Tab-separated table of C-alpha atoms in Angstrom:
chain	number	residue	atom	x	y	z
A	363	MET	CA	8.281	16.525	-16.934
A	364	THR	CA	8.152	14.627	-20.017
A	365	SER	CA	5.034	13.951	-21.908
A	366	ASP	CA	5.671	10.530	-23.370
A	367	THR	CA	5.965	6.996	-21.928
A	368	THR	CA	9.200	7.489	-20.411
A	369	ALA	CA	7.318	9.663	-17.542
A	370	PHE	CA	6.726	6.227	-16.554
A	371	ASP	CA	9.816	4.863	-16.371
A	372	LEU	CA	11.061	4.288	-12.435
A	373	SER	CA	14.799	3.447	-13.390
A	374	GLY	CA	17.364	4.994	-10.702
A	375	ARG	CA	14.669	4.859	-8.407
A	376	THR	CA	14.607	3.290	-4.981
A	377	ALA	CA	11.294	1.950	-3.967
A	378	LEU	CA	10.706	0.446	-0.295
A	379	VAL	CA	7.183	-1.650	-0.145
A	380	THR	CA	6.202	-2.436	3.152
A	381	GLY	CA	4.452	-5.887	3.796
A	382	SER	CA	5.598	-7.085	0.284
A	383	SER	CA	6.714	-10.480	1.225
A	384	ARG	CA	3.396	-11.731	0.145
A	385	GLY	CA	-0.092	-10.602	-1.404
A	386	ILE	CA	-1.103	-7.847	-2.840
A	387	GLY	CA	2.471	-5.795	-1.664
A	388	ARG	CA	4.837	-8.490	-3.330
A	389	ARG	CA	2.791	-8.129	-6.843
A	390	LEU	CA	3.394	-4.213	-6.211
A	391	ALA	CA	6.992	-4.747	-5.253
A	392	GLU	CA	7.244	-6.607	-8.409
A	393	GLY	CA	5.588	-4.454	-10.457
A	394	LEU	CA	7.928	-1.355	-9.392
A	395	SER	CA	10.901	-3.628	-10.053
A	396	ALA	CA	9.909	-4.313	-13.481
A	397	ALA	CA	9.074	-0.425	-14.374
A	398	GLY	CA	12.845	0.029	-13.035
A	399	ALA	CA	12.763	0.862	-9.711
A	400	THR	CA	15.194	-0.818	-7.384
A	401	VAL	CA	12.775	-2.364	-4.878
A	402	VAL	CA	13.593	-3.042	-1.063
A	403	VAL	CA	11.205	-5.926	0.067
A	404	HIS	CA	9.914	-5.617	3.768
A	405	GLY	CA	8.411	-7.973	5.754
A	406	ARG	CA	8.143	-9.122	9.641
A	407	SER	CA	10.345	-11.885	8.858
A	408	ALA	CA	13.529	-11.891	7.619
A	409	VAL	CA	13.398	-14.916	5.796
A	410	ALA	CA	10.421	-14.273	4.090
A	411	ALA	CA	11.344	-11.077	2.640
A	412	SER	CA	14.369	-12.410	1.552
A	413	ALA	CA	12.991	-15.322	-0.423
A	414	ALA	CA	10.591	-12.923	-2.139
A	415	ALA	CA	13.041	-10.729	-3.041
A	416	GLU	CA	15.063	-13.075	-4.809
A	417	GLN	CA	11.707	-14.551	-6.289
A	418	ILE	CA	11.026	-11.100	-7.902
A	419	ALA	CA	14.557	-10.119	-8.868
A	420	GLY	CA	14.754	-13.416	-10.625
A	421	ARG	CA	11.582	-12.622	-12.652
A	422	THR	CA	12.374	-8.822	-13.263
A	423	GLY	CA	16.330	-9.076	-13.709
A	424	ASN	CA	16.709	-6.034	-11.767
A	425	PRO	CA	18.285	-5.582	-8.197
A	426	VAL	CA	15.898	-6.420	-5.018
A	427	PHE	CA	16.632	-6.217	-1.296
A	428	ALA	CA	15.056	-7.194	1.670
A	429	GLU	CA	14.256	-5.582	5.091
A	430	ALA	CA	12.529	-6.968	8.043
A	431	PHE	CA	11.227	-4.483	11.189
A	432	ASP	CA	8.136	-4.356	12.913
A	433	VAL	CA	6.233	-1.387	11.259
A	434	THR	CA	4.082	-0.585	14.300
A	435	ASP	CA	7.046	0.124	16.460
A	436	GLU	CA	8.615	3.515	16.458
A	437	ASP	CA	11.985	2.217	16.984
A	438	GLY	CA	12.039	-0.544	14.471
A	439	VAL	CA	10.843	2.035	11.849
A	440	ASP	CA	13.925	4.098	12.639
A	441	GLY	CA	16.188	1.415	12.791
A	442	GLY	CA	15.030	-0.498	9.320
A	443	LEU	CA	14.918	2.996	7.518
A	444	SER	CA	18.584	3.804	8.569
A	445	ARG	CA	19.473	0.543	7.577
A	446	ILE	CA	18.039	1.052	4.079
A	447	GLU	CA	19.305	4.920	4.108
A	448	ALA	CA	22.765	3.390	4.470
A	449	ARG	CA	22.675	0.948	1.727
A	450	HIS	CA	20.719	3.024	-0.507
A	451	GLY	CA	19.925	6.392	0.477
A	452	VAL	CA	16.384	7.706	1.144
A	453	PRO	CA	13.809	6.098	-0.779
A	454	ASP	CA	12.465	7.974	-3.663
A	455	ILE	CA	9.494	6.032	-3.518
A	456	LEU	CA	7.393	4.674	-0.069
A	457	VAL	CA	4.430	2.741	-0.317
A	458	ASN	CA	2.605	2.027	2.800
A	459	ASN	CA	1.013	-1.328	1.877
A	460	ALA	CA	1.382	-3.297	5.120
A	461	GLY	CA	-2.128	-4.098	6.604
A	462	MET	CA	-4.427	-6.959	8.150
A	463	GLN	CA	-8.272	-7.653	8.674
A	464	LEU	CA	-10.415	-8.706	11.744
A	465	ARG	CA	-13.787	-9.953	11.391
A	466	ALA	CA	-16.756	-9.429	14.296
A	467	PRO	CA	-19.463	-8.302	15.109
A	468	ILE	CA	-19.336	-4.613	17.016
A	469	THR	CA	-20.360	-6.077	20.095
A	470	GLU	CA	-17.570	-8.803	20.200
A	471	PHE	CA	-14.704	-6.802	18.820
A	472	THR	CA	-12.309	-6.660	21.608
A	473	ALA	CA	-10.055	-3.479	22.358
A	474	ALA	CA	-7.168	-5.316	22.112
A	475	ASP	CA	-7.948	-6.387	18.208
A	476	TRP	CA	-8.614	-2.635	17.889
A	477	ASN	CA	-5.581	-1.617	18.579
A	478	THR	CA	-4.102	-4.166	16.668
A	479	LEU	CA	-6.020	-3.311	13.900
A	480	VAL	CA	-5.138	0.709	14.224
A	481	ALA	CA	-1.212	0.368	14.950
A	482	THR	CA	-0.631	-2.101	11.883
A	483	ASN	CA	-3.263	-0.480	9.261
A	484	LEU	CA	-2.851	3.214	10.263
A	485	THR	CA	-0.069	4.224	12.636
A	486	SER	CA	2.464	2.370	10.416
A	487	ALA	CA	1.704	4.420	7.625
A	488	PHE	CA	2.165	7.396	9.674
A	489	LEU	CA	5.433	6.427	11.492
A	490	LEU	CA	6.554	5.444	7.955
A	491	SER	CA	5.635	8.584	6.230
A	492	ARG	CA	6.860	10.667	8.788
A	493	ARG	CA	10.353	9.069	9.113
A	494	VAL	CA	10.744	9.106	5.212
A	495	ALA	CA	9.578	12.479	4.681
A	496	ALA	CA	12.380	14.158	6.420
A	497	GLY	CA	14.914	12.911	4.309
A	498	MET	CA	12.415	13.343	1.022
A	499	ILE	CA	11.937	17.208	2.185
A	500	ALA	CA	15.879	17.700	2.349
A	501	ARG	CA	16.288	16.021	-1.373
A	502	GLY	CA	13.062	18.151	-2.294
A	503	SER	CA	11.021	14.963	-3.852
A	504	GLY	CA	9.495	11.924	-3.308
A	505	ARG	CA	6.473	10.046	-3.519
A	506	ILE	CA	4.444	8.247	-0.934
A	507	VAL	CA	1.450	5.820	-2.100
A	508	ASN	CA	-1.298	4.965	1.022
A	509	ILE	CA	-2.750	1.514	0.397
A	510	GLY	CA	-6.382	2.119	1.166
A	511	SER	CA	-9.637	-0.026	0.268
A	512	VAL	CA	-12.936	0.729	-0.883
A	513	GLN	CA	-14.092	-0.201	2.769
A	514	SER	CA	-12.813	3.588	3.521
A	515	GLN	CA	-16.171	4.795	1.728
A	516	LEU	CA	-18.042	1.628	1.894
A	517	ALA	CA	-18.899	-0.443	5.222
A	518	ARG	CA	-19.806	-3.891	5.549
A	519	PRO	CA	-21.078	-5.893	9.022
A	520	GLY	CA	-18.283	-7.176	10.658
A	521	ILE	CA	-15.291	-4.519	9.475
A	522	ALA	CA	-16.278	-1.453	11.208
A	523	PRO	CA	-12.602	-1.266	12.793
A	524	TYR	CA	-10.991	-1.745	9.714
A	525	SER	CA	-12.936	0.517	7.855
A	526	ALA	CA	-12.183	3.151	10.398
A	527	THR	CA	-8.759	2.693	9.792
A	528	LYS	CA	-9.263	3.016	5.980
A	529	GLY	CA	-11.070	6.101	6.246
A	530	GLY	CA	-8.018	7.566	8.645
A	531	ILE	CA	-5.296	6.528	5.448
A	532	VAL	CA	-7.960	8.858	3.184
A	533	MET	CA	-7.559	11.827	5.675
A	534	LEU	CA	-3.647	10.930	6.841
A	535	THR	CA	-3.248	11.120	2.815
A	536	LYS	CA	-4.875	14.509	2.706
A	537	GLY	CA	-2.933	15.792	5.415
A	538	LEU	CA	0.409	14.721	4.399
A	539	CYS	CA	-0.240	16.506	1.107
A	540	ALA	CA	-0.693	19.357	2.974
A	541	ASP	CA	2.473	19.102	4.732
A	542	LEU	CA	4.605	17.615	1.774
A	543	ALA	CA	3.387	18.948	-1.508
A	544	PRO	CA	5.369	22.448	-1.075
A	545	HIS	CA	8.707	20.215	-0.695
A	546	GLY	CA	7.861	18.558	-4.007
A	547	ILE	CA	6.411	15.296	-2.331
A	548	THR	CA	3.271	13.806	-3.450
A	549	VAL	CA	1.150	11.741	-1.391
A	550	ASN	CA	-1.535	9.404	-2.786
A	551	SER	CA	-3.833	6.421	-2.020
A	552	LEU	CA	-4.606	3.592	-3.907
A	553	ALA	CA	-7.550	2.029	-2.842
A	554	PRO	CA	-8.488	-1.467	-4.112
A	555	GLY	CA	-11.720	-2.875	-4.022
A	556	TYR	CA	-12.118	-6.878	-3.837
A	557	PHE	CA	-9.150	-8.464	-4.811
A	558	ALA	CA	-8.109	-12.122	-5.295
A	559	THR	CA	-4.913	-13.079	-3.342
A	560	GLU	CA	-4.314	-16.161	-0.790
A	561	LEU	CA	-5.188	-13.835	1.595
A	562	THR	CA	-8.758	-13.699	0.364
A	563	LYS	CA	-9.301	-17.474	-0.837
A	564	ALA	CA	-11.924	-18.506	1.665
A	565	LEU	CA	-13.999	-15.618	0.420
A	566	VAL	CA	-13.279	-16.060	-3.558
A	567	ASP	CA	-14.084	-20.045	-2.912
A	568	ASP	CA	-17.521	-19.024	-1.050
A	569	ALA	CA	-20.207	-19.420	-4.370
A	570	GLU	CA	-22.033	-17.105	-2.544
A	571	PHE	CA	-19.989	-14.704	-1.625
A	572	SER	CA	-18.342	-14.564	-4.775
A	573	ALA	CA	-21.819	-14.129	-6.659
A	574	TRP	CA	-22.032	-11.120	-4.525
A	575	VAL	CA	-18.438	-9.698	-5.721
A	576	ALA	CA	-19.817	-10.189	-9.051
A	577	GLY	CA	-23.105	-8.478	-8.872
A	578	ARG	CA	-22.301	-5.621	-6.828
A	579	THR	CA	-19.051	-4.767	-8.879
A	580	PRO	CA	-19.822	-3.303	-12.468
A	581	ALA	CA	-16.876	-5.177	-14.036
A	582	GLY	CA	-18.493	-8.603	-12.751
A	583	ARG	CA	-15.567	-10.106	-11.457
A	584	TRP	CA	-13.076	-9.840	-8.422
A	585	GLY	CA	-9.559	-7.737	-8.993
A	586	ASP	CA	-6.597	-9.350	-10.302
A	587	VAL	CA	-3.577	-8.310	-8.493
A	588	GLY	CA	-2.061	-7.117	-11.827
A	589	ASP	CA	-4.712	-4.469	-12.009
A	590	LEU	CA	-2.993	-2.395	-9.430
A	591	VAL	CA	0.505	-2.478	-10.881
A	592	GLY	CA	-0.269	0.264	-13.618
A	593	PRO	CA	-2.131	2.531	-11.059
A	594	LEU	CA	0.924	2.199	-8.784
A	595	VAL	CA	3.618	2.763	-11.335
A	596	PHE	CA	2.009	5.991	-12.286
A	597	LEU	CA	1.370	7.593	-8.714
A	598	ALA	CA	5.101	6.435	-8.104
A	599	SER	CA	6.748	8.186	-11.580
A	600	GLU	CA	6.584	11.591	-12.794
A	601	ALA	CA	3.506	11.077	-15.095
A	602	SER	CA	1.772	11.582	-11.525
A	603	ALA	CA	4.053	14.769	-10.746
A	604	PHE	CA	0.946	16.920	-10.654
A	605	VAL	CA	-1.600	14.598	-8.684
A	606	ASN	CA	-1.507	15.171	-4.898
A	607	GLY	CA	-3.877	13.920	-1.969
A	608	GLN	CA	-5.847	11.889	-3.893
A	609	ILE	CA	-7.359	8.608	-3.750
A	610	LEU	CA	-7.406	6.180	-6.576
A	611	TYR	CA	-10.143	3.755	-6.517
A	612	VAL	CA	-8.894	0.711	-8.442
A	613	ASP	CA	-12.539	-1.250	-7.910
A	614	GLY	CA	-14.256	-2.060	-10.817
A	615	GLY	CA	-16.532	0.504	-10.669
A	616	MET	CA	-17.648	-0.617	-7.482
A	617	THR	CA	-17.819	2.829	-5.601
A	618	ALA	CA	-19.591	4.455	-8.625
A	619	VAL	CA	-22.891	2.689	-8.281
A	620	VAL	CA	-25.054	2.012	-5.647
């Protein structure tokens, strides 16, 4: 490993970012592309994924491709990865970003919604990691980054099932590290705090809630999605070669204080 900034260069690497046609995932895909990676943008909609890929390529000047499949469906994951591998080889970097949020008091939360959250937020990371790991093991290298949340450690009313899925991401990350580290593969989790995106616009626009976020966060503000790019590039690059099984909270200090 080099000791200068070239360790952060992702040139020659292929990265798949699930759920990257919009929101945080899209910004993460753009950040990896700007760092030199050949990025595969993923979404449920081929149209949306292709549009995002075209726009990211226009901004970074690097090749960006698109792929669509259902991350909760085992056959869909296998088919999608087979197509990616046929075009680009086994991804060097997998970012398990696909996720969703559902809110309700626990007594009103349906089993169907629970199952949907678990499938989207946790099972998908298992399916993608298991599928990609085989090729990474054969190659003897790879980077897997699971997108977690401060809600893996901090609970709020109405999101108990979501918190459970993100707690599962923490232990999936550590378990994958135990299995895959001997093969030259690192598995870490990037855990955002409260970030302003199109998906959280209603909360950002809620003056009372935004005041709570600012008061609860030592940095005194919502996160900007750009704040996640540097930490992701670090975890995806040779700069983090001896970092494994870790949860990196990018939360303005929220999890550090009471």
